[in-house]
Amino acid sequence: MRRSSVWHPYTQMSEWDSFPNIVRGEGFWLVDSDGNKYLDGVASMWCNVWGHSKKELISTINKQSKKIIHSSLFNLTNNQAEDLAKKLVGISPGMSRVFYSDNGSTAMEIAFKAALQYWQNIGYKNKTMFATLQNGYHGDTFGTMSVGFVPVFFTKFKKNLYKSIQIPFKNSYKITNIEEYYSQTLEKIETTLAKNQNIAAFVMESGAQIAGGVNIYKDGFQSQISKICKNHDTLLILDEIATGFGRLGSLVEYTAQKSRPDIVAYGKMLTAGYLPMSATLVTKKIYDSFLGKYHQMKHLYHGHTFTGNTLACAVANQNLELYQRTNLISKVRKTAIHLEKRLKELYTIETVGDIRHKGMLAAIELVSNKAKKTPKSFAKSTNKIVFDEAKKHRIYLRTLGNIIMLVPPLAMSQKEIDFLVDGTIKTIKNISK
Ligand SMILES: Cc1ncc(COP(=O)(O)O)c(C=O)c1O
């Protein structure tokens, strides 16, 4: 353990005297300076794919580092960035160009700027509004908070955010008639887009909302929204930062959802969680609108120091090759069946109100009253209580409020999944006493 001089993210620092001090990764295990090992149950914030010591990725980092670590995309290009762009376009139906940045929030900011400017480029001055579903999450910057407004995270900043249209959308756990609720939501989206000619784009997480409480969409929902957007000449921006690259069992989630975005953002698992990097992809229609004579000022005024970082692109290229070579997605689908079977055991625990699961993602909602679905609370944050207990069972867990998240690295074996679920069961039982 180590006393920390760091201000840790989303953390009430007064609850922590010290933190496990991670010094090494061994496969799916994190090793601390006291020699303790923890199985990484949250894929180091939902991004790790192969565990922490994948030799092919380490070798790519070593090899590329000897050539060049970072060269800019301002006036220059490089093979790594070019090859990756081709690969990303190749796996993303309908997409034509790639804009790189360093994290999910910036990838979404770029999506927003590209959408707003697209309309101006083609002569529409008033399309300045975003519509979205309540409880979507797109990052922690001001633009992303304005669209992905999760009240519990962002209410304190509300006065500084720009306006967006938030379509009511409840978590499936809180809905009694799912069919009816979804069809009413689709109707609301349709009437909102029909009524408001100023909407530039509809923005949503692809496949499921995650940080806003884990809400996995009903089949057909996203494809219906995609159709509604096309019918009303509204751009569709999909956020695959958390769900792309296999988290829900498909390499590109929007193809599984039978939807067609105009803009899509990838992050997290793009580099297998080894280096910070994200990508915003756009269709030819969007990209072409930015072309013109220089003095027309149609080009995109956006760029980061590390846009298209060479080392990160090299790792992402190698990562994508490994997905193909090992047929990772079909392995994920098999492991997901095993995970689902094991998760059913948790329903017998009095404090488990609901389990939402798809692919390599599970949300276990803790309640104090199953019938009333009352969220379970403790004197300290649920995260601290769960983390401290899980540590005793050699697993690393993090919660979202009263929801325990199991987000294992995609390549984790069934044996390790068993270790994770066993530890989670013991953790929940012990904290529920
Ligand atoms: C769906 C989604 N979009 C965007 C982000 C923001 O990504 P980052 O934390 O890399 O800025 C996240 C992060 O969890 C996310 O889950």
Short mmCIF file of C-alpha atoms and ligand atoms in Angstrom, two decimals:
data_model
loop_
_atom_site.label_atom_id
_atom_site.label_comp_id
_atom_site.label_asym_id
_atom_site.label_seq_id
_atom_site.Cartn_x
_atom_site.Cartn_y
_atom_site.Cartn_z
CA MET A 1 0.00 0.00 0.00
CA ARG A 2 1.14 3.54 -0.61
CA ARG A 3 -0.09 6.89 0.66
CA SER A 4 -1.00 8.87 -2.43
CA SER A 5 -0.06 12.39 -3.51
CA VAL A 6 -2.31 11.94 -6.53
CA TRP A 7 -5.89 13.26 -6.77
CA HIS A 8 -7.69 10.08 -7.88
CA PRO A 9 -10.61 10.11 -10.37
CA TYR A 10 -14.22 9.91 -9.18
CA THR A 11 -12.92 9.33 -5.62
CA GLN A 12 -13.86 10.76 -2.22
CA MET A 13 -10.25 11.05 -1.11
CA SER A 14 -11.15 11.27 2.60
CA GLU A 15 -12.18 7.58 2.47
CA TRP A 16 -8.70 6.42 1.44
CA ASP A 17 -5.58 6.41 3.64
CA SER A 18 -3.55 4.61 1.01
CA PHE A 19 -3.94 2.65 -2.21
CA PRO A 20 -2.60 -0.68 -3.46
CA ASN A 21 0.53 0.35 -5.33
CA ILE A 22 0.58 -1.57 -8.60
CA VAL A 23 4.10 -2.36 -9.75
CA ARG A 24 3.57 -5.09 -12.34
CA GLY A 25 1.07 -6.89 -14.50
CA GLU A 26 1.14 -10.67 -14.94
CA GLY A 27 -1.42 -11.77 -17.49
CA PHE A 28 -4.82 -10.85 -16.08
CA TRP A 29 -3.35 -10.13 -12.64
CA LEU A 30 -2.19 -6.86 -11.13
CA VAL A 31 0.66 -7.19 -8.63
CA ASP A 32 1.20 -4.59 -5.88
CA SER A 33 4.35 -3.51 -4.04
CA ASP A 34 3.46 -5.78 -1.08
CA GLY A 35 3.39 -8.79 -3.41
CA ASN A 36 -0.44 -9.12 -3.46
CA LYS A 37 -2.07 -10.16 -6.72
CA TYR A 38 -5.52 -9.04 -7.86
CA LEU A 39 -7.45 -10.42 -10.82
CA ASP A 40 -8.39 -7.42 -12.97
CA GLY A 41 -12.20 -7.58 -12.92
CA VAL A 42 -12.71 -4.21 -14.61
CA ALA A 43 -10.16 -4.50 -17.43
CA SER A 44 -8.35 -1.47 -15.98
CA MET A 45 -11.37 0.76 -16.62
CA TRP A 46 -12.94 -1.31 -19.40
CA CYS A 47 -10.02 -1.15 -21.82
CA ASN A 48 -7.74 -4.15 -21.31
CA VAL A 49 -8.17 -6.95 -23.85
CA TRP A 50 -5.35 -9.53 -23.50
CA GLY A 51 -4.17 -9.06 -19.93
CA HIS A 52 -1.23 -6.93 -18.93
CA SER A 53 1.77 -8.66 -20.43
CA LYS A 54 0.87 -9.66 -23.97
CA LYS A 55 4.23 -10.34 -25.57
CA GLU A 56 3.22 -9.37 -29.13
CA LEU A 57 2.08 -5.92 -27.94
CA ILE A 58 5.16 -5.38 -25.79
CA SER A 59 7.36 -6.39 -28.69
CA THR A 60 5.52 -3.93 -30.98
CA ILE A 61 6.10 -1.16 -28.43
CA ASN A 62 9.79 -2.04 -28.20
CA LYS A 63 10.27 -2.24 -31.97
CA GLN A 64 8.35 0.96 -32.76
CA SER A 65 10.08 2.87 -29.91
CA LYS A 66 13.43 2.22 -31.54
CA LYS A 67 12.21 3.82 -34.78
CA ILE A 68 10.10 6.77 -33.57
CA ILE A 69 7.67 7.23 -30.71
CA HIS A 70 5.72 10.27 -31.80
CA SER A 71 5.63 12.30 -34.93
CA SER A 72 2.87 14.74 -35.69
CA LEU A 73 0.02 14.54 -38.20
CA PHE A 74 0.33 18.32 -38.72
CA ASN A 75 1.84 18.47 -42.26
CA LEU A 76 3.19 14.89 -41.94
CA THR A 77 1.88 11.38 -41.98
CA ASN A 78 3.27 7.97 -40.95
CA ASN A 79 2.72 4.35 -41.91
CA GLN A 80 1.28 3.38 -38.56
CA ALA A 81 -1.46 6.03 -38.62
CA GLU A 82 -2.20 5.30 -42.30
CA ASP A 83 -2.37 1.51 -41.88
CA LEU A 84 -4.61 1.82 -38.85
CA ALA A 85 -6.97 4.23 -40.63
CA LYS A 86 -7.32 1.69 -43.48
CA LYS A 87 -8.00 -1.11 -41.03
CA LEU A 88 -10.58 0.90 -39.08
CA VAL A 89 -12.40 1.96 -42.24
CA GLY A 90 -12.23 -1.67 -43.40
CA ILE A 91 -14.08 -2.97 -40.35
CA SER A 92 -16.56 -0.08 -40.15
CA PRO A 93 -19.23 -0.27 -42.87
CA GLY A 94 -20.09 3.11 -44.37
CA MET A 95 -17.11 4.94 -42.86
CA SER A 96 -14.54 6.74 -44.96
CA ARG A 97 -12.06 8.81 -42.87
CA VAL A 98 -10.49 8.64 -39.42
CA PHE A 99 -9.65 11.51 -37.06
CA TYR A 100 -7.41 10.48 -34.14
CA SER A 101 -7.31 11.77 -30.60
CA ASP A 102 -6.19 10.55 -27.19
CA ASN A 103 -9.29 9.55 -25.22
CA GLY A 104 -12.99 8.85 -25.49
CA SER A 105 -14.14 12.31 -24.46
CA THR A 106 -12.11 14.03 -27.17
CA ALA A 107 -13.25 11.47 -29.75
CA MET A 108 -16.83 12.49 -28.96
CA GLU A 109 -16.01 16.22 -28.97
CA ILE A 110 -14.61 15.74 -32.49
CA ALA A 111 -17.80 13.91 -33.49
CA PHE A 112 -19.87 16.87 -32.21
CA LYS A 113 -17.73 19.47 -33.97
CA ALA A 114 -17.73 17.49 -37.23
CA ALA A 115 -21.54 17.20 -37.12
CA LEU A 116 -22.12 20.88 -36.34
CA GLN A 117 -19.72 22.06 -39.01
CA TYR A 118 -21.03 19.59 -41.59
CA TRP A 119 -24.37 21.39 -41.60
CA GLN A 120 -22.69 24.79 -41.91
CA ASN A 121 -20.46 23.51 -44.70
CA ILE A 122 -23.51 22.55 -46.73
CA GLY A 123 -25.33 25.79 -46.01
CA TYR A 124 -27.53 25.14 -42.97
CA LYS A 125 -26.85 27.74 -40.28
CA ASN A 126 -29.46 26.71 -37.71
CA LYS A 127 -28.68 23.03 -37.09
CA THR A 128 -26.96 23.54 -33.76
CA MET A 129 -28.78 21.24 -31.32
CA PHE A 130 -28.05 17.65 -30.24
CA ALA A 131 -30.76 15.21 -29.22
CA THR A 132 -30.00 12.18 -27.11
CA LEU A 133 -31.36 9.62 -24.64
CA GLN A 134 -31.32 10.43 -20.93
CA ASN A 135 -28.53 8.75 -18.95
CA GLY A 136 -26.16 8.37 -21.88
CA TYR A 137 -22.52 9.11 -21.05
CA HIS A 138 -19.89 10.41 -23.44
CA GLY A 139 -17.08 11.69 -21.21
CA ASP A 140 -16.18 14.39 -18.70
CA THR A 141 -15.39 17.44 -20.87
CA PHE A 142 -17.95 20.26 -21.12
CA GLY A 143 -19.26 19.27 -24.54
CA THR A 144 -19.62 15.64 -23.60
CA MET A 145 -21.24 16.49 -20.24
CA SER A 146 -23.74 18.71 -22.09
CA VAL A 147 -24.91 15.82 -24.27
CA GLY A 148 -24.22 12.83 -22.01
CA PHE A 149 -25.71 14.40 -18.91
CA VAL A 150 -25.64 11.85 -16.08
CA PRO A 151 -27.34 13.85 -13.27
CA VAL A 152 -25.47 12.27 -10.38
CA PHE A 153 -22.12 13.13 -11.99
CA PHE A 154 -22.77 16.50 -13.57
CA THR A 155 -25.58 18.46 -11.87
CA LYS A 156 -22.99 20.77 -10.25
CA PHE A 157 -21.90 21.96 -13.69
CA LYS A 158 -25.37 22.25 -15.23
CA LYS A 159 -25.34 26.06 -15.52
CA ASN A 160 -22.16 25.90 -17.60
CA LEU A 161 -23.40 23.27 -20.04
CA TYR A 162 -25.03 23.92 -23.40
CA LYS A 163 -28.59 22.91 -24.10
CA SER A 164 -29.39 19.50 -25.57
CA ILE A 165 -32.66 17.65 -26.02
CA GLN A 166 -32.79 14.75 -23.57
CA ILE A 167 -35.39 12.11 -24.47
CA PRO A 168 -36.58 10.34 -21.28
CA PHE A 169 -35.08 6.85 -21.14
CA LYS A 170 -35.27 4.68 -18.04
CA ASN A 171 -33.18 1.70 -17.14
CA SER A 172 -34.83 -1.65 -18.02
CA TYR A 173 -34.76 -2.54 -14.28
CA LYS A 174 -37.17 0.33 -13.62
CA ILE A 175 -39.63 -0.45 -16.42
CA THR A 176 -42.57 -2.82 -16.05
CA ASN A 177 -43.72 -3.11 -19.66
CA ILE A 178 -40.55 -3.12 -21.78
CA GLU A 179 -42.28 -3.49 -25.18
CA GLU A 180 -44.60 -0.57 -24.53
CA TYR A 181 -41.86 1.62 -23.03
CA TYR A 182 -39.52 1.12 -25.97
CA SER A 183 -42.18 1.82 -28.56
CA GLN A 184 -43.18 5.00 -26.70
CA THR A 185 -39.53 6.07 -26.60
CA LEU A 186 -39.17 5.51 -30.36
CA GLU A 187 -42.32 7.56 -30.94
CA LYS A 188 -40.89 10.37 -28.81
CA ILE A 189 -37.67 10.34 -30.79
CA GLU A 190 -39.60 10.46 -34.06
CA THR A 191 -41.81 13.38 -32.99
CA THR A 192 -38.84 15.26 -31.52
CA LEU A 193 -36.85 14.98 -34.74
CA ALA A 194 -39.89 15.89 -36.83
CA LYS A 195 -40.70 18.96 -34.71
CA ASN A 196 -37.20 20.38 -34.23
CA GLN A 197 -35.58 21.32 -37.52
CA ASN A 198 -32.55 22.63 -35.61
CA ILE A 199 -31.29 19.19 -34.54
CA ALA A 200 -27.85 18.53 -36.01
CA ALA A 201 -27.48 14.97 -34.76
CA PHE A 202 -28.92 12.29 -32.54
CA VAL A 203 -26.22 11.00 -30.20
CA MET A 204 -26.24 7.67 -28.34
CA GLU A 205 -24.02 4.94 -26.95
CA SER A 206 -23.98 1.95 -29.26
CA GLY A 207 -25.52 -1.27 -27.92
CA ALA A 208 -25.93 -0.19 -24.33
CA GLN A 209 -25.61 2.75 -22.00
CA ILE A 210 -22.88 1.89 -19.55
CA ALA A 211 -21.71 4.62 -17.14
CA GLY A 212 -25.26 5.98 -16.71
CA GLY A 213 -26.34 2.73 -14.99
CA VAL A 214 -25.86 -0.13 -17.51
CA ASN A 215 -28.94 -0.25 -19.68
CA ILE A 216 -28.69 -2.85 -22.46
CA TYR A 217 -30.93 -1.99 -25.40
CA LYS A 218 -33.69 -4.27 -26.55
CA ASP A 219 -33.05 -5.85 -29.97
CA GLY A 220 -34.11 -3.62 -32.83
CA PHE A 221 -34.10 -0.38 -30.80
CA GLN A 222 -30.89 1.07 -32.24
CA SER A 223 -31.75 0.05 -35.78
CA GLN A 224 -35.13 1.78 -35.45
CA ILE A 225 -33.42 4.96 -34.24
CA SER A 226 -31.02 4.72 -37.16
CA LYS A 227 -34.00 4.58 -39.55
CA ILE A 228 -35.77 7.48 -37.83
CA CYS A 229 -32.63 9.61 -38.18
CA LYS A 230 -32.40 8.82 -41.91
CA ASN A 231 -36.11 9.64 -42.39
CA HIS A 232 -35.68 13.02 -40.72
CA ASP A 233 -32.35 13.94 -42.28
CA THR A 234 -30.64 13.96 -38.87
CA LEU A 235 -27.09 12.69 -38.42
CA LEU A 236 -26.59 9.70 -36.14
CA ILE A 237 -23.50 9.81 -33.91
CA LEU A 238 -22.71 6.52 -32.20
CA ASP A 239 -20.39 6.23 -29.23
CA GLU A 240 -18.58 2.87 -29.27
CA ILE A 241 -15.87 3.94 -26.81
CA ALA A 242 -16.96 1.34 -24.26
CA THR A 243 -18.87 -1.13 -26.41
CA GLY A 244 -16.77 -1.32 -29.60
CA PHE A 245 -14.08 -3.96 -30.15
CA GLY A 246 -16.00 -6.83 -28.63
CA ARG A 247 -17.25 -5.81 -25.21
CA LEU A 248 -20.81 -6.91 -26.09
CA GLY A 249 -19.68 -9.77 -28.35
CA SER A 250 -19.23 -7.98 -31.69
CA LEU A 251 -16.16 -6.26 -33.11
CA VAL A 252 -18.23 -3.33 -34.36
CA GLU A 253 -21.35 -3.05 -32.27
CA TYR A 254 -23.35 -0.95 -34.74
CA THR A 255 -23.25 -3.74 -37.33
CA ALA A 256 -24.65 -6.17 -34.73
CA GLN A 257 -27.32 -3.57 -33.98
CA LYS A 258 -28.13 -3.27 -37.72
CA SER A 259 -27.67 0.48 -37.58
CA ARG A 260 -25.76 2.93 -39.78
CA PRO A 261 -24.12 5.93 -38.12
CA ASP A 262 -22.81 9.00 -39.91
CA ILE A 263 -20.10 9.33 -37.28
CA VAL A 264 -18.74 6.72 -34.86
CA ALA A 265 -16.17 6.96 -32.07
CA TYR A 266 -13.84 4.21 -30.82
CA GLY A 267 -11.46 4.26 -27.84
CA LYS A 268 -10.57 2.15 -24.81
CA MET A 269 -9.89 -1.31 -26.35
CA LEU A 270 -8.55 0.14 -29.61
CA THR A 271 -5.00 -0.25 -28.27
CA ALA A 272 -5.97 -3.22 -26.06
CA GLY A 273 -5.74 -0.77 -23.16
CA TYR A 274 -1.97 -0.36 -23.56
CA LEU A 275 -1.77 3.26 -24.73
CA PRO A 276 -4.20 6.21 -24.73
CA MET A 277 -5.81 6.59 -28.12
CA SER A 278 -9.19 7.07 -29.76
CA ALA A 279 -10.62 7.51 -33.23
CA THR A 280 -13.59 9.34 -34.73
CA LEU A 281 -14.74 7.94 -38.07
CA VAL A 282 -16.97 9.76 -40.53
CA THR A 283 -18.74 8.88 -43.77
CA LYS A 284 -17.66 10.22 -47.16
CA LYS A 285 -20.67 12.55 -47.15
CA ILE A 286 -19.46 14.24 -43.95
CA TYR A 287 -15.80 14.28 -44.98
CA ASP A 288 -16.46 15.71 -48.45
CA SER A 289 -18.39 18.64 -46.99
CA PHE A 290 -15.10 19.82 -45.41
CA LEU A 291 -13.37 20.11 -48.79
CA GLY A 292 -13.15 23.42 -50.63
CA LYS A 293 -10.87 26.34 -51.36
CA TYR A 294 -8.72 27.40 -48.37
CA HIS A 295 -10.38 30.82 -48.02
CA GLN A 296 -13.80 29.15 -47.69
CA MET A 297 -12.57 27.96 -44.26
CA LYS A 298 -14.40 24.65 -44.50
CA HIS A 299 -11.63 22.59 -42.95
CA LEU A 300 -11.91 21.22 -39.42
CA TYR A 301 -10.25 23.43 -36.83
CA HIS A 302 -9.31 20.65 -34.47
CA GLY A 303 -6.12 18.83 -33.53
CA HIS A 304 -4.29 17.58 -30.47
CA THR A 305 -0.55 17.39 -29.81
CA PHE A 306 -0.75 13.60 -29.78
CA THR A 307 -3.29 13.19 -32.58
CA GLY A 308 -2.32 9.92 -34.28
CA ASN A 309 0.57 9.15 -31.91
CA THR A 310 2.83 6.76 -33.82
CA LEU A 311 3.45 4.34 -30.96
CA ALA A 312 -0.26 4.10 -30.07
CA CYS A 313 -1.16 3.53 -33.75
CA ALA A 314 1.45 0.74 -33.97
CA VAL A 315 -0.06 -0.97 -30.93
CA ALA A 316 -3.60 -0.59 -32.29
CA ASN A 317 -2.49 -2.15 -35.59
CA GLN A 318 -0.96 -5.11 -33.77
CA ASN A 319 -4.02 -5.38 -31.54
CA LEU A 320 -6.37 -5.62 -34.53
CA GLU A 321 -4.15 -8.26 -36.11
CA LEU A 322 -4.31 -10.28 -32.90
CA TYR A 323 -8.12 -10.05 -32.87
CA GLN A 324 -8.14 -11.60 -36.34
CA ARG A 325 -5.38 -14.15 -35.84
CA THR A 326 -6.82 -15.53 -32.59
CA ASN A 327 -10.46 -15.21 -33.65
CA LEU A 328 -11.01 -13.37 -30.38
CA ILE A 329 -14.63 -12.43 -31.00
CA SER A 330 -15.78 -16.05 -31.23
CA LYS A 331 -13.85 -16.80 -28.02
CA VAL A 332 -15.59 -13.83 -26.36
CA ARG A 333 -18.97 -15.25 -27.35
CA LYS A 334 -18.15 -18.61 -25.76
CA THR A 335 -16.79 -17.05 -22.56
CA ALA A 336 -19.88 -14.85 -22.40
CA ILE A 337 -22.14 -17.92 -22.30
CA HIS A 338 -20.11 -19.29 -19.41
CA LEU A 339 -20.20 -15.92 -17.59
CA GLU A 340 -23.98 -15.72 -18.00
CA LYS A 341 -24.44 -19.22 -16.57
CA ARG A 342 -22.27 -18.39 -13.54
CA LEU A 343 -24.03 -15.05 -12.96
CA LYS A 344 -27.39 -16.79 -12.47
CA GLU A 345 -26.04 -18.11 -9.12
CA LEU A 346 -26.02 -14.57 -7.78
CA TYR A 347 -29.80 -14.21 -7.91
CA THR A 348 -30.12 -16.32 -4.76
CA ILE A 349 -28.34 -13.59 -2.75
CA GLU A 350 -30.84 -11.40 -0.90
CA THR A 351 -29.08 -8.12 -1.83
CA VAL A 352 -28.83 -8.81 -5.56
CA GLY A 353 -31.81 -7.06 -7.17
CA ASP A 354 -30.91 -7.37 -10.83
CA ILE A 355 -28.16 -8.65 -13.13
CA ARG A 356 -27.80 -7.14 -16.59
CA HIS A 357 -25.42 -9.00 -18.85
CA LYS A 358 -24.23 -9.02 -22.44
CA GLY A 359 -20.93 -10.30 -23.82
CA MET A 360 -18.13 -9.57 -21.37
CA LEU A 361 -20.08 -7.02 -19.38
CA ALA A 362 -22.18 -7.59 -16.29
CA ALA A 363 -23.87 -5.19 -13.92
CA ILE A 364 -24.96 -6.50 -10.54
CA GLU A 365 -27.40 -4.14 -8.87
CA LEU A 366 -27.30 -4.24 -5.07
CA VAL A 367 -30.56 -3.52 -3.25
CA SER A 368 -31.72 -3.40 0.36
CA ASN A 369 -35.25 -4.46 -0.65
CA LYS A 370 -35.76 -6.71 -3.69
CA ALA A 371 -39.49 -6.06 -4.01
CA LYS A 372 -39.15 -2.29 -3.82
CA LYS A 373 -35.84 -2.26 -5.75
CA THR A 374 -34.36 0.11 -3.15
CA PRO A 375 -30.68 0.77 -3.94
CA LYS A 376 -28.39 -0.56 -1.21
CA SER A 377 -26.32 2.05 0.58
CA PHE A 378 -23.60 1.97 3.23
CA ALA A 379 -22.01 4.51 5.59
CA LYS A 380 -19.12 4.85 3.12
CA SER A 381 -19.32 4.80 -0.67
CA THR A 382 -20.44 1.42 -2.01
CA ASN A 383 -17.33 1.42 -4.17
CA LYS A 384 -15.00 1.59 -1.14
CA ILE A 385 -16.91 -1.12 0.72
CA VAL A 386 -16.93 -3.44 -2.32
CA PHE A 387 -13.32 -2.71 -3.27
CA ASP A 388 -11.97 -3.40 0.25
CA GLU A 389 -13.88 -6.67 0.54
CA ALA A 390 -13.08 -7.84 -3.01
CA LYS A 391 -9.37 -7.25 -2.33
CA LYS A 392 -9.54 -9.92 0.38
CA HIS A 393 -10.70 -12.36 -2.32
CA ARG A 394 -7.89 -11.25 -4.65
CA ILE A 395 -10.07 -9.47 -7.18
CA TYR A 396 -10.08 -5.83 -8.32
CA LEU A 397 -13.61 -4.45 -8.56
CA ARG A 398 -15.12 -1.00 -9.04
CA THR A 399 -18.76 -0.02 -8.72
CA LEU A 400 -21.02 2.51 -10.38
CA GLY A 401 -23.07 3.67 -7.40
CA ASN A 402 -24.83 0.55 -6.10
CA ILE A 403 -23.91 -1.47 -9.22
CA ILE A 404 -20.96 -3.87 -9.16
CA MET A 405 -19.39 -3.90 -12.62
CA LEU A 406 -17.78 -7.04 -13.97
CA VAL A 407 -15.92 -5.95 -17.10
CA PRO A 408 -13.15 -8.51 -17.54
CA PRO A 409 -10.41 -8.30 -20.16
CA LEU A 410 -11.90 -9.97 -23.26
CA ALA A 411 -9.37 -12.80 -23.52
CA MET A 412 -9.82 -13.92 -19.91
CA SER A 413 -10.17 -17.71 -19.59
CA GLN A 414 -13.26 -19.45 -18.19
CA LYS A 415 -11.18 -20.55 -15.20
CA GLU A 416 -10.32 -16.95 -14.35
CA ILE A 417 -13.94 -15.92 -14.94
CA ASP A 418 -14.86 -18.54 -12.32
CA PHE A 419 -12.34 -17.01 -9.91
CA LEU A 420 -13.85 -13.58 -10.57
CA VAL A 421 -17.46 -14.72 -10.06
CA ASP A 422 -16.58 -16.79 -6.96
CA GLY A 423 -14.82 -13.77 -5.44
CA THR A 424 -17.73 -11.50 -6.34
CA ILE A 425 -20.21 -13.87 -4.67
CA LYS A 426 -18.10 -13.96 -1.48
CA THR A 427 -17.73 -10.17 -1.59
CA ILE A 428 -21.47 -9.54 -1.90
CA LYS A 429 -22.33 -12.06 0.82
CA ASN A 430 -19.81 -10.60 3.26
CA ILE A 431 -20.80 -6.95 2.74
CA SER A 432 -24.49 -7.89 3.03
CA LYS A 433 -24.14 -9.41 6.53
C1 LIG B 1 -19.49 5.35 -23.73
C2 LIG B 1 -18.33 6.20 -23.31
N1 LIG B 1 -18.03 7.29 -24.02
C3 LIG B 1 -16.99 8.06 -23.70
C4 LIG B 1 -16.20 7.79 -22.62
C5 LIG B 1 -15.09 8.69 -22.25
O1 LIG B 1 -13.87 8.09 -22.48
P1 LIG B 1 -12.55 8.60 -21.75
O2 LIG B 1 -12.70 8.23 -20.30
O3 LIG B 1 -11.46 7.87 -22.43
O4 LIG B 1 -12.49 10.07 -21.95
C6 LIG B 1 -16.48 6.65 -21.84
C7 LIG B 1 -15.66 6.32 -20.68
O5 LIG B 1 -15.95 5.47 -19.89
C8 LIG B 1 -17.59 5.84 -22.18
O6 LIG B 1 -17.92 4.77 -21.48
#
